[in-house]
Amino acid sequence: DGGITQSPKYLFRKEGQNVTLSCEQNLNHDAMYWYRQDPGQGLRLIYYSQIVNDFQKGDIAEGYSVSREKKESFPLTVTSAQKNPTAFYLCASTGTLSYNEQFFGPGTRLTVL
Amino acid sequence: LAKTTQPISMDSYEGQEVNITCSHNNIATNDYITWYQQFPSQGPRFIIQGYKTKVTNEVASLFIPADRKSSTLSLPRVSLSDTAVYYCLVGVGDNFNKFYFGSGTKLNVKP
């Protein structure tokens, strides 16, 4: 089945630690995105990537980093510089036929202890 | 970047038709209007997309007036499982990478 997978589903980390969230897609989509969602709020764009080896900052990129070495993969690292990292993180992708239709993964809930 | 305004919440009863309206006064000429549905602790799911007039699929209808400054998502005969948050997005036409998700509309369907 084609889709987007994110792992882990739940993640706990101590303050001061970096942590990497995985996002993989087998939809052959070019563009991939990372969003952050806080309780009761909408989604905010962290980073996005149109093609391999290229990515752009979204609205809240500070304290986060990404890489796009493969078309299928777009991992997000939450660094210790992110002051309030506890949130629900969502990865998405879009194909060239319909840029407005984003396919989302199941999300990773990160909790900083 | 065109932003949107939606009601924060709406209540309905099973079997009713629900209409959720979204304002997007700054919509650009080549922007499309897209609606997503999100259940708790899940990623949003695409519902419908349109440019003008009316679009209908197996799940919903989307009505867009001639000036395109607003749009209305219509859900026919809702059920309890339609309880979710609904987001209206306006895609920046020549920069498809930037989507703005507002707070959405929390639809609560009662029995």
JSON list of C-alpha atoms in Angstrom, two decimals:
[
{"chain": "A", "resi": 1, "resn": "ASP", "atom": "CA", "xyz": [0.00, 0.00, 0.00]},
{"chain": "A", "resi": 2, "resn": "GLY", "atom": "CA", "xyz": [1.24, 3.49, -0.82]},
{"chain": "A", "resi": 3, "resn": "GLY", "atom": "CA", "xyz": [1.44, 6.05, 1.90]},
{"chain": "A", "resi": 4, "resn": "ILE", "atom": "CA", "xyz": [3.47, 7.96, 4.43]},
{"chain": "A", "resi": 5, "resn": "THR", "atom": "CA", "xyz": [4.89, 6.44, 7.57]},
{"chain": "A", "resi": 6, "resn": "GLN", "atom": "CA", "xyz": [6.18, 8.25, 10.61]},
{"chain": "A", "resi": 7, "resn": "SER", "atom": "CA", "xyz": [8.06, 6.76, 13.48]},
{"chain": "A", "resi": 8, "resn": "PRO", "atom": "CA", "xyz": [7.94, 6.53, 16.35]},
{"chain": "A", "resi": 9, "resn": "LYS", "atom": "CA", "xyz": [4.32, 7.26, 17.22]},
{"chain": "A", "resi": 10, "resn": "TYR", "atom": "CA", "xyz": [5.27, 8.47, 20.70]},
{"chain": "A", "resi": 11, "resn": "LEU", "atom": "CA", "xyz": [8.63, 9.87, 21.69]},
{"chain": "A", "resi": 12, "resn": "PHE", "atom": "CA", "xyz": [9.96, 11.07, 24.99]},
{"chain": "A", "resi": 13, "resn": "ARG", "atom": "CA", "xyz": [13.15, 12.99, 25.48]},
{"chain": "A", "resi": 14, "resn": "LYS", "atom": "CA", "xyz": [14.95, 14.82, 28.19]},
{"chain": "A", "resi": 15, "resn": "GLU", "atom": "CA", "xyz": [15.66, 18.49, 27.99]},
{"chain": "A", "resi": 16, "resn": "GLY", "atom": "CA", "xyz": [18.88, 19.29, 26.19]},
{"chain": "A", "resi": 17, "resn": "GLN", "atom": "CA", "xyz": [18.75, 16.23, 23.92]},
{"chain": "A", "resi": 18, "resn": "ASN", "atom": "CA", "xyz": [18.41, 16.24, 20.17]},
{"chain": "A", "resi": 19, "resn": "VAL", "atom": "CA", "xyz": [15.89, 13.82, 18.68]},
{"chain": "A", "resi": 20, "resn": "THR", "atom": "CA", "xyz": [15.17, 12.78, 15.10]},
{"chain": "A", "resi": 21, "resn": "LEU", "atom": "CA", "xyz": [11.69, 12.01, 13.77]},
{"chain": "A", "resi": 22, "resn": "SER", "atom": "CA", "xyz": [11.41, 9.75, 10.78]},
{"chain": "A", "resi": 23, "resn": "CYS", "atom": "CA", "xyz": [9.19, 10.32, 7.73]},
{"chain": "A", "resi": 24, "resn": "GLU", "atom": "CA", "xyz": [9.12, 7.96, 4.75]},
{"chain": "A", "resi": 25, "resn": "GLN", "atom": "CA", "xyz": [6.83, 7.95, 1.71]},
{"chain": "A", "resi": 26, "resn": "ASN", "atom": "CA", "xyz": [6.43, 5.48, -1.15]},
{"chain": "A", "resi": 27, "resn": "LEU", "atom": "CA", "xyz": [4.09, 7.67, -3.20]},
{"chain": "A", "resi": 28, "resn": "ASN", "atom": "CA", "xyz": [6.88, 8.89, -5.47]},
{"chain": "A", "resi": 29, "resn": "HIS", "atom": "CA", "xyz": [6.05, 12.44, -4.41]},
{"chain": "A", "resi": 30, "resn": "ASP", "atom": "CA", "xyz": [8.55, 15.20, -4.97]},
{"chain": "A", "resi": 31, "resn": "ALA", "atom": "CA", "xyz": [7.51, 17.60, -2.22]},
{"chain": "A", "resi": 32, "resn": "MET", "atom": "CA", "xyz": [7.55, 16.84, 1.48]},
{"chain": "A", "resi": 33, "resn": "TYR", "atom": "CA", "xyz": [6.61, 18.92, 4.52]},
{"chain": "A", "resi": 34, "resn": "TRP", "atom": "CA", "xyz": [6.91, 19.00, 8.29]},
{"chain": "A", "resi": 35, "resn": "TYR", "atom": "CA", "xyz": [4.26, 20.60, 10.48]},
{"chain": "A", "resi": 36, "resn": "ARG", "atom": "CA", "xyz": [3.91, 21.14, 14.16]},
{"chain": "A", "resi": 37, "resn": "GLN", "atom": "CA", "xyz": [0.53, 21.09, 15.91]},
{"chain": "A", "resi": 38, "resn": "ASP", "atom": "CA", "xyz": [-0.07, 22.24, 19.47]},
{"chain": "A", "resi": 39, "resn": "PRO", "atom": "CA", "xyz": [-3.24, 21.30, 21.40]},
{"chain": "A", "resi": 40, "resn": "GLY", "atom": "CA", "xyz": [-6.32, 22.96, 19.99]},
{"chain": "A", "resi": 41, "resn": "GLN", "atom": "CA", "xyz": [-4.32, 24.74, 17.32]},
{"chain": "A", "resi": 42, "resn": "GLY", "atom": "CA", "xyz": [-3.88, 24.45, 13.60]},
{"chain": "A", "resi": 43, "resn": "LEU", "atom": "CA", "xyz": [-0.78, 23.20, 11.81]},
{"chain": "A", "resi": 44, "resn": "ARG", "atom": "CA", "xyz": [2.31, 25.36, 11.47]},
{"chain": "A", "resi": 45, "resn": "LEU", "atom": "CA", "xyz": [4.88, 24.75, 8.77]},
{"chain": "A", "resi": 46, "resn": "ILE", "atom": "CA", "xyz": [8.39, 23.96, 9.98]},
{"chain": "A", "resi": 47, "resn": "TYR", "atom": "CA", "xyz": [10.28, 22.98, 6.80]},
{"chain": "A", "resi": 48, "resn": "TYR", "atom": "CA", "xyz": [9.47, 21.86, 3.31]},
{"chain": "A", "resi": 49, "resn": "SER", "atom": "CA", "xyz": [11.37, 20.30, 0.45]},
{"chain": "A", "resi": 50, "resn": "GLN", "atom": "CA", "xyz": [10.50, 20.40, -3.24]},
{"chain": "A", "resi": 51, "resn": "ILE", "atom": "CA", "xyz": [13.25, 18.09, -4.46]},
{"chain": "A", "resi": 52, "resn": "VAL", "atom": "CA", "xyz": [16.11, 15.99, -3.19]},
{"chain": "A", "resi": 53, "resn": "ASN", "atom": "CA", "xyz": [18.98, 17.91, -1.60]},
{"chain": "A", "resi": 54, "resn": "ASP", "atom": "CA", "xyz": [16.89, 21.07, -1.33]},
{"chain": "A", "resi": 55, "resn": "PHE", "atom": "CA", "xyz": [14.70, 22.37, 1.47]},
{"chain": "A", "resi": 56, "resn": "GLN", "atom": "CA", "xyz": [13.29, 25.67, 2.69]},
{"chain": "A", "resi": 57, "resn": "LYS", "atom": "CA", "xyz": [12.38, 27.09, 6.08]},
{"chain": "A", "resi": 58, "resn": "GLY", "atom": "CA", "xyz": [8.74, 27.39, 6.94]},
{"chain": "A", "resi": 59, "resn": "ASP", "atom": "CA", "xyz": [7.20, 29.71, 9.49]},
{"chain": "A", "resi": 60, "resn": "ILE", "atom": "CA", "xyz": [8.72, 28.17, 12.64]},
{"chain": "A", "resi": 61, "resn": "ALA", "atom": "CA", "xyz": [12.06, 26.64, 11.60]},
{"chain": "A", "resi": 62, "resn": "GLU", "atom": "CA", "xyz": [14.10, 27.84, 14.58]},
{"chain": "A", "resi": 63, "resn": "GLY", "atom": "CA", "xyz": [15.36, 24.93, 16.66]},
{"chain": "A", "resi": 64, "resn": "TYR", "atom": "CA", "xyz": [14.71, 22.38, 13.91]},
{"chain": "A", "resi": 65, "resn": "SER", "atom": "CA", "xyz": [16.79, 20.90, 11.11]},
{"chain": "A", "resi": 66, "resn": "VAL", "atom": "CA", "xyz": [16.02, 18.59, 8.19]},
{"chain": "A", "resi": 67, "resn": "SER", "atom": "CA", "xyz": [17.74, 16.70, 5.41]},
{"chain": "A", "resi": 68, "resn": "ARG", "atom": "CA", "xyz": [16.52, 15.36, 2.07]},
{"chain": "A", "resi": 69, "resn": "GLU", "atom": "CA", "xyz": [19.12, 12.92, 0.82]},
{"chain": "A", "resi": 70, "resn": "LYS", "atom": "CA", "xyz": [16.54, 10.59, -0.73]},
{"chain": "A", "resi": 71, "resn": "LYS", "atom": "CA", "xyz": [13.25, 11.30, -2.42]},
{"chain": "A", "resi": 72, "resn": "GLU", "atom": "CA", "xyz": [11.45, 8.93, -0.06]},
{"chain": "A", "resi": 73, "resn": "SER", "atom": "CA", "xyz": [12.80, 10.28, 3.20]},
{"chain": "A", "resi": 74, "resn": "PHE", "atom": "CA", "xyz": [12.58, 13.62, 5.03]},
{"chain": "A", "resi": 75, "resn": "PRO", "atom": "CA", "xyz": [13.75, 13.29, 8.63]},
{"chain": "A", "resi": 76, "resn": "LEU", "atom": "CA", "xyz": [13.26, 16.11, 11.13]},
{"chain": "A", "resi": 77, "resn": "THR", "atom": "CA", "xyz": [15.67, 16.77, 13.98]},
{"chain": "A", "resi": 78, "resn": "VAL", "atom": "CA", "xyz": [14.38, 18.63, 16.99]},
{"chain": "A", "resi": 79, "resn": "THR", "atom": "CA", "xyz": [17.42, 20.22, 18.55]},
{"chain": "A", "resi": 80, "resn": "SER", "atom": "CA", "xyz": [18.05, 21.38, 22.08]},
{"chain": "A", "resi": 81, "resn": "ALA", "atom": "CA", "xyz": [17.69, 24.93, 20.77]},
{"chain": "A", "resi": 82, "resn": "GLN", "atom": "CA", "xyz": [13.94, 24.42, 20.35]},
{"chain": "A", "resi": 83, "resn": "LYS", "atom": "CA", "xyz": [12.60, 25.97, 23.52]},
{"chain": "A", "resi": 84, "resn": "ASN", "atom": "CA", "xyz": [9.21, 24.28, 23.64]},
{"chain": "A", "resi": 85, "resn": "PRO", "atom": "CA", "xyz": [9.37, 21.09, 21.58]},
{"chain": "A", "resi": 86, "resn": "THR", "atom": "CA", "xyz": [6.48, 19.19, 23.16]},
{"chain": "A", "resi": 87, "resn": "ALA", "atom": "CA", "xyz": [3.93, 18.90, 20.32]},
{"chain": "A", "resi": 88, "resn": "PHE", "atom": "CA", "xyz": [2.37, 16.67, 17.67]},
{"chain": "A", "resi": 89, "resn": "TYR", "atom": "CA", "xyz": [4.52, 16.52, 14.54]},
{"chain": "A", "resi": 90, "resn": "LEU", "atom": "CA", "xyz": [3.05, 15.74, 11.14]},
{"chain": "A", "resi": 91, "resn": "CYS", "atom": "CA", "xyz": [4.80, 14.92, 7.90]},
{"chain": "A", "resi": 92, "resn": "ALA", "atom": "CA", "xyz": [3.11, 15.33, 4.53]},
{"chain": "A", "resi": 93, "resn": "SER", "atom": "CA", "xyz": [3.86, 15.03, 0.84]},
{"chain": "A", "resi": 94, "resn": "THR", "atom": "CA", "xyz": [2.40, 16.22, -2.45]},
{"chain": "A", "resi": 95, "resn": "GLY", "atom": "CA", "xyz": [2.75, 14.97, -5.99]},
{"chain": "A", "resi": 96, "resn": "THR", "atom": "CA", "xyz": [3.13, 16.91, -9.20]},
{"chain": "A", "resi": 97, "resn": "LEU", "atom": "CA", "xyz": [-0.40, 16.18, -10.42]},
{"chain": "A", "resi": 98, "resn": "SER", "atom": "CA", "xyz": [-2.13, 17.95, -7.54]},
{"chain": "A", "resi": 99, "resn": "TYR", "atom": "CA", "xyz": [0.00, 20.25, -5.47]},
{"chain": "A", "resi": 100, "resn": "ASN", "atom": "CA", "xyz": [-2.92, 21.24, -3.26]},
{"chain": "A", "resi": 101, "resn": "GLU", "atom": "CA", "xyz": [-3.64, 17.70, -2.09]},
{"chain": "A", "resi": 102, "resn": "GLN", "atom": "CA", "xyz": [-1.32, 16.85, 0.75]},
{"chain": "A", "resi": 103, "resn": "PHE", "atom": "CA", "xyz": [-1.05, 13.31, 2.05]},
{"chain": "A", "resi": 104, "resn": "PHE", "atom": "CA", "xyz": [-0.29, 13.16, 5.75]},
{"chain": "A", "resi": 105, "resn": "GLY", "atom": "CA", "xyz": [1.40, 10.59, 7.93]},
{"chain": "A", "resi": 106, "resn": "PRO", "atom": "CA", "xyz": [-0.04, 9.42, 11.26]},
{"chain": "A", "resi": 107, "resn": "GLY", "atom": "CA", "xyz": [2.10, 11.83, 13.26]},
{"chain": "A", "resi": 108, "resn": "THR", "atom": "CA", "xyz": [4.62, 11.62, 16.08]},
{"chain": "A", "resi": 109, "resn": "ARG", "atom": "CA", "xyz": [3.77, 12.94, 19.52]},
{"chain": "A", "resi": 110, "resn": "LEU", "atom": "CA", "xyz": [6.91, 14.30, 21.17]},
{"chain": "A", "resi": 111, "resn": "THR", "atom": "CA", "xyz": [7.03, 14.95, 24.89]},
{"chain": "A", "resi": 112, "resn": "VAL", "atom": "CA", "xyz": [9.94, 16.60, 26.61]},
{"chain": "A", "resi": 113, "resn": "LEU", "atom": "CA", "xyz": [10.36, 15.48, 30.20]},
{"chain": "B", "resi": 1, "resn": "LEU", "atom": "CA", "xyz": [-0.10, 34.41, 1.51]},
{"chain": "B", "resi": 2, "resn": "ALA", "atom": "CA", "xyz": [-3.85, 34.20, 1.59]},
{"chain": "B", "resi": 3, "resn": "LYS", "atom": "CA", "xyz": [-5.18, 33.47, 5.06]},
{"chain": "B", "resi": 4, "resn": "THR", "atom": "CA", "xyz": [-8.60, 32.18, 5.95]},
{"chain": "B", "resi": 5, "resn": "THR", "atom": "CA", "xyz": [-11.25, 32.82, 8.59]},
{"chain": "B", "resi": 6, "resn": "GLN", "atom": "CA", "xyz": [-13.60, 30.09, 9.79]},
{"chain": "B", "resi": 7, "resn": "PRO", "atom": "CA", "xyz": [-15.96, 29.70, 12.74]},
{"chain": "B", "resi": 8, "resn": "ILE", "atom": "CA", "xyz": [-14.20, 28.16, 15.71]},
{"chain": "B", "resi": 9, "resn": "SER", "atom": "CA", "xyz": [-16.87, 25.54, 16.31]},
{"chain": "B", "resi": 10, "resn": "MET", "atom": "CA", "xyz": [-20.26, 24.28, 15.15]},
{"chain": "B", "resi": 11, "resn": "ASP", "atom": "CA", "xyz": [-22.79, 21.86, 16.53]},
{"chain": "B", "resi": 12, "resn": "SER", "atom": "CA", "xyz": [-25.12, 19.64, 14.53]},
{"chain": "B", "resi": 13, "resn": "TYR", "atom": "CA", "xyz": [-27.27, 16.55, 14.88]},
{"chain": "B", "resi": 14, "resn": "GLU", "atom": "CA", "xyz": [-27.06, 13.29, 13.04]},
{"chain": "B", "resi": 15, "resn": "GLY", "atom": "CA", "xyz": [-28.81, 13.33, 9.68]},
{"chain": "B", "resi": 16, "resn": "GLN", "atom": "CA", "xyz": [-28.58, 17.08, 9.22]},
{"chain": "B", "resi": 17, "resn": "GLU", "atom": "CA", "xyz": [-26.77, 18.92, 6.46]},
{"chain": "B", "resi": 18, "resn": "VAL", "atom": "CA", "xyz": [-23.85, 21.00, 7.73]},
{"chain": "B", "resi": 19, "resn": "ASN", "atom": "CA", "xyz": [-22.45, 24.04, 5.97]},
{"chain": "B", "resi": 20, "resn": "ILE", "atom": "CA", "xyz": [-19.12, 25.48, 7.05]},
{"chain": "B", "resi": 21, "resn": "THR", "atom": "CA", "xyz": [-18.16, 28.82, 5.53]},
{"chain": "B", "resi": 22, "resn": "CYS", "atom": "CA", "xyz": [-14.65, 30.12, 5.09]},
{"chain": "B", "resi": 23, "resn": "SER", "atom": "CA", "xyz": [-13.55, 33.68, 4.26]},
{"chain": "B", "resi": 24, "resn": "HIS", "atom": "CA", "xyz": [-10.50, 34.28, 2.12]},
{"chain": "B", "resi": 25, "resn": "ASN", "atom": "CA", "xyz": [-10.59, 37.90, 1.04]},
{"chain": "B", "resi": 26, "resn": "ASN", "atom": "CA", "xyz": [-7.01, 37.95, -0.26]},
{"chain": "B", "resi": 27, "resn": "ILE", "atom": "CA", "xyz": [-7.30, 34.96, -2.54]},
{"chain": "B", "resi": 28, "resn": "ALA", "atom": "CA", "xyz": [-5.11, 35.24, -5.62]},
{"chain": "B", "resi": 29, "resn": "THR", "atom": "CA", "xyz": [-6.25, 34.63, -9.17]},
{"chain": "B", "resi": 30, "resn": "ASN", "atom": "CA", "xyz": [-4.64, 31.24, -9.52]},
{"chain": "B", "resi": 31, "resn": "ASP", "atom": "CA", "xyz": [-5.31, 29.95, -6.01]},
{"chain": "B", "resi": 32, "resn": "TYR", "atom": "CA", "xyz": [-7.36, 26.85, -5.37]},
{"chain": "B", "resi": 33, "resn": "ILE", "atom": "CA", "xyz": [-9.49, 26.28, -2.27]},
{"chain": "B", "resi": 34, "resn": "THR", "atom": "CA", "xyz": [-8.96, 23.03, -0.43]},
{"chain": "B", "resi": 35, "resn": "TRP", "atom": "CA", "xyz": [-10.67, 21.50, 2.59]},
{"chain": "B", "resi": 36, "resn": "TYR", "atom": "CA", "xyz": [-9.22, 18.95, 4.98]},
{"chain": "B", "resi": 37, "resn": "GLN", "atom": "CA", "xyz": [-10.68, 16.90, 7.83]},
{"chain": "B", "resi": 38, "resn": "GLN", "atom": "CA", "xyz": [-8.73, 15.98, 10.94]},
{"chain": "B", "resi": 39, "resn": "PHE", "atom": "CA", "xyz": [-9.62, 13.52, 13.70]},
{"chain": "B", "resi": 40, "resn": "PRO", "atom": "CA", "xyz": [-7.83, 13.73, 17.07]},
{"chain": "B", "resi": 41, "resn": "SER", "atom": "CA", "xyz": [-4.24, 12.47, 17.03]},
{"chain": "B", "resi": 42, "resn": "GLN", "atom": "CA", "xyz": [-4.33, 11.84, 13.28]},
{"chain": "B", "resi": 43, "resn": "GLY", "atom": "CA", "xyz": [-3.03, 13.66, 10.25]},
{"chain": "B", "resi": 44, "resn": "PRO", "atom": "CA", "xyz": [-5.48, 15.73, 8.21]},
{"chain": "B", "resi": 45, "resn": "ARG", "atom": "CA", "xyz": [-7.22, 14.08, 5.29]},
{"chain": "B", "resi": 46, "resn": "PHE", "atom": "CA", "xyz": [-8.04, 15.78, 1.98]},
{"chain": "B", "resi": 47, "resn": "ILE", "atom": "CA", "xyz": [-11.79, 16.19, 1.44]},
{"chain": "B", "resi": 48, "resn": "ILE", "atom": "CA", "xyz": [-12.38, 18.39, -1.60]},
{"chain": "B", "resi": 49, "resn": "GLN", "atom": "CA", "xyz": [-10.84, 21.07, -3.75]},
{"chain": "B", "resi": 50, "resn": "GLY", "atom": "CA", "xyz": [-12.27, 23.69, -6.07]},
{"chain": "B", "resi": 51, "resn": "TYR", "atom": "CA", "xyz": [-11.54, 26.84, -8.02]},
{"chain": "B", "resi": 52, "resn": "LYS", "atom": "CA", "xyz": [-14.97, 28.31, -8.74]},
{"chain": "B", "resi": 53, "resn": "THR", "atom": "CA", "xyz": [-18.71, 27.51, -8.77]},
{"chain": "B", "resi": 54, "resn": "LYS", "atom": "CA", "xyz": [-19.53, 24.09, -7.35]},
{"chain": "B", "resi": 55, "resn": "VAL", "atom": "CA", "xyz": [-17.61, 20.88, -6.88]},
{"chain": "B", "resi": 56, "resn": "THR", "atom": "CA", "xyz": [-19.11, 17.66, -5.59]},
{"chain": "B", "resi": 57, "resn": "ASN", "atom": "CA", "xyz": [-17.61, 14.32, -4.68]},
{"chain": "B", "resi": 58, "resn": "GLU", "atom": "CA", "xyz": [-18.78, 11.29, -2.74]},
{"chain": "B", "resi": 59, "resn": "VAL", "atom": "CA", "xyz": [-18.06, 12.97, 0.58]},
{"chain": "B", "resi": 60, "resn": "ALA", "atom": "CA", "xyz": [-18.96, 16.66, 0.29]},
{"chain": "B", "resi": 61, "resn": "SER", "atom": "CA", "xyz": [-19.83, 19.63, -1.90]},
{"chain": "B", "resi": 62, "resn": "LEU", "atom": "CA", "xyz": [-17.92, 22.87, -2.19]},
{"chain": "B", "resi": 63, "resn": "PHE", "atom": "CA", "xyz": [-19.65, 26.08, -3.18]},
{"chain": "B", "resi": 64, "resn": "ILE", "atom": "CA", "xyz": [-17.58, 29.04, -4.36]},
{"chain": "B", "resi": 65, "resn": "PRO", "atom": "CA", "xyz": [-19.23, 32.35, -5.33]},
{"chain": "B", "resi": 66, "resn": "ALA", "atom": "CA", "xyz": [-18.13, 34.34, -8.34]},
{"chain": "B", "resi": 67, "resn": "ASP", "atom": "CA", "xyz": [-15.88, 36.70, -6.34]},
{"chain": "B", "resi": 68, "resn": "ARG", "atom": "CA", "xyz": [-14.15, 33.70, -4.69]},
{"chain": "B", "resi": 69, "resn": "LYS", "atom": "CA", "xyz": [-13.71, 35.61, -1.44]},
{"chain": "B", "resi": 70, "resn": "SER", "atom": "CA", "xyz": [-15.45, 32.86, 0.48]},
{"chain": "B", "resi": 71, "resn": "SER", "atom": "CA", "xyz": [-16.35, 29.22, 0.14]},
{"chain": "B", "resi": 72, "resn": "THR", "atom": "CA", "xyz": [-18.77, 26.83, 1.82]},
{"chain": "B", "resi": 73, "resn": "LEU", "atom": "CA", "xyz": [-18.15, 23.19, 2.57]},
{"chain": "B", "resi": 74, "resn": "SER", "atom": "CA", "xyz": [-21.39, 21.23, 2.66]},
{"chain": "B", "resi": 75, "resn": "LEU", "atom": "CA", "xyz": [-21.58, 17.86, 4.38]},
{"chain": "B", "resi": 76, "resn": "PRO", "atom": "CA", "xyz": [-24.85, 16.04, 3.62]},
{"chain": "B", "resi": 77, "resn": "ARG", "atom": "CA", "xyz": [-26.56, 14.03, 6.37]},
{"chain": "B", "resi": 78, "resn": "VAL", "atom": "CA", "xyz": [-23.74, 14.03, 8.90]},
{"chain": "B", "resi": 79, "resn": "SER", "atom": "CA", "xyz": [-23.14, 11.16, 11.29]},
{"chain": "B", "resi": 80, "resn": "LEU", "atom": "CA", "xyz": [-21.30, 10.93, 14.61]},
{"chain": "B", "resi": 81, "resn": "SER", "atom": "CA", "xyz": [-18.17, 9.90, 12.74]},
{"chain": "B", "resi": 82, "resn": "ASP", "atom": "CA", "xyz": [-18.07, 13.30, 11.02]},
{"chain": "B", "resi": 83, "resn": "THR", "atom": "CA", "xyz": [-17.13, 14.90, 14.34]},
{"chain": "B", "resi": 84, "resn": "ALA", "atom": "CA", "xyz": [-13.74, 16.40, 13.53]},
{"chain": "B", "resi": 85, "resn": "VAL", "atom": "CA", "xyz": [-11.89, 19.62, 12.79]},
{"chain": "B", "resi": 86, "resn": "TYR", "atom": "CA", "xyz": [-12.31, 20.98, 9.28]},
{"chain": "B", "resi": 87, "resn": "TYR", "atom": "CA", "xyz": [-9.67, 23.22, 7.74]},
{"chain": "B", "resi": 88, "resn": "CYS", "atom": "CA", "xyz": [-10.07, 25.55, 4.80]},
{"chain": "B", "resi": 89, "resn": "LEU", "atom": "CA", "xyz": [-6.87, 26.28, 2.89]},
{"chain": "B", "resi": 90, "resn": "VAL", "atom": "CA", "xyz": [-6.04, 28.57, 0.05]},
{"chain": "B", "resi": 91, "resn": "GLY", "atom": "CA", "xyz": [-3.06, 27.37, -1.94]},
{"chain": "B", "resi": 92, "resn": "VAL", "atom": "CA", "xyz": [-0.70, 30.04, -3.18]},
{"chain": "B", "resi": 93, "resn": "GLY", "atom": "CA", "xyz": [-0.91, 29.34, -6.86]},
{"chain": "B", "resi": 94, "resn": "ASP", "atom": "CA", "xyz": [2.67, 29.75, -7.98]},
{"chain": "B", "resi": 95, "resn": "ASN", "atom": "CA", "xyz": [4.18, 28.62, -4.69]},
{"chain": "B", "resi": 96, "resn": "PHE", "atom": "CA", "xyz": [2.46, 25.41, -3.88]},
{"chain": "B", "resi": 97, "resn": "ASN", "atom": "CA", "xyz": [4.81, 24.77, -1.03]},
{"chain": "B", "resi": 98, "resn": "LYS", "atom": "CA", "xyz": [3.22, 27.21, 1.34]},
{"chain": "B", "resi": 99, "resn": "PHE", "atom": "CA", "xyz": [-0.06, 26.22, 2.89]},
{"chain": "B", "resi": 100, "resn": "TYR", "atom": "CA", "xyz": [-1.64, 28.02, 5.80]},
{"chain": "B", "resi": 101, "resn": "PHE", "atom": "CA", "xyz": [-3.66, 25.91, 8.20]},
{"chain": "B", "resi": 102, "resn": "GLY", "atom": "CA", "xyz": [-5.69, 28.13, 10.51]},
{"chain": "B", "resi": 103, "resn": "SER", "atom": "CA", "xyz": [-7.33, 26.82, 13.66]},
{"chain": "B", "resi": 104, "resn": "GLY", "atom": "CA", "xyz": [-10.10, 25.18, 11.68]},
{"chain": "B", "resi": 105, "resn": "THR", "atom": "CA", "xyz": [-13.72, 24.58, 12.61]},
{"chain": "B", "resi": 106, "resn": "LYS", "atom": "CA", "xyz": [-14.48, 22.00, 15.26]},
{"chain": "B", "resi": 107, "resn": "LEU", "atom": "CA", "xyz": [-17.68, 20.23, 14.18]},
{"chain": "B", "resi": 108, "resn": "ASN", "atom": "CA", "xyz": [-19.48, 18.37, 16.93]},
{"chain": "B", "resi": 109, "resn": "VAL", "atom": "CA", "xyz": [-22.20, 16.01, 15.72]},
{"chain": "B", "resi": 110, "resn": "LYS", "atom": "CA", "xyz": [-24.68, 14.97, 18.38]},
{"chain": "B", "resi": 111, "resn": "PRO", "atom": "CA", "xyz": [-26.98, 11.93, 18.36]}
]
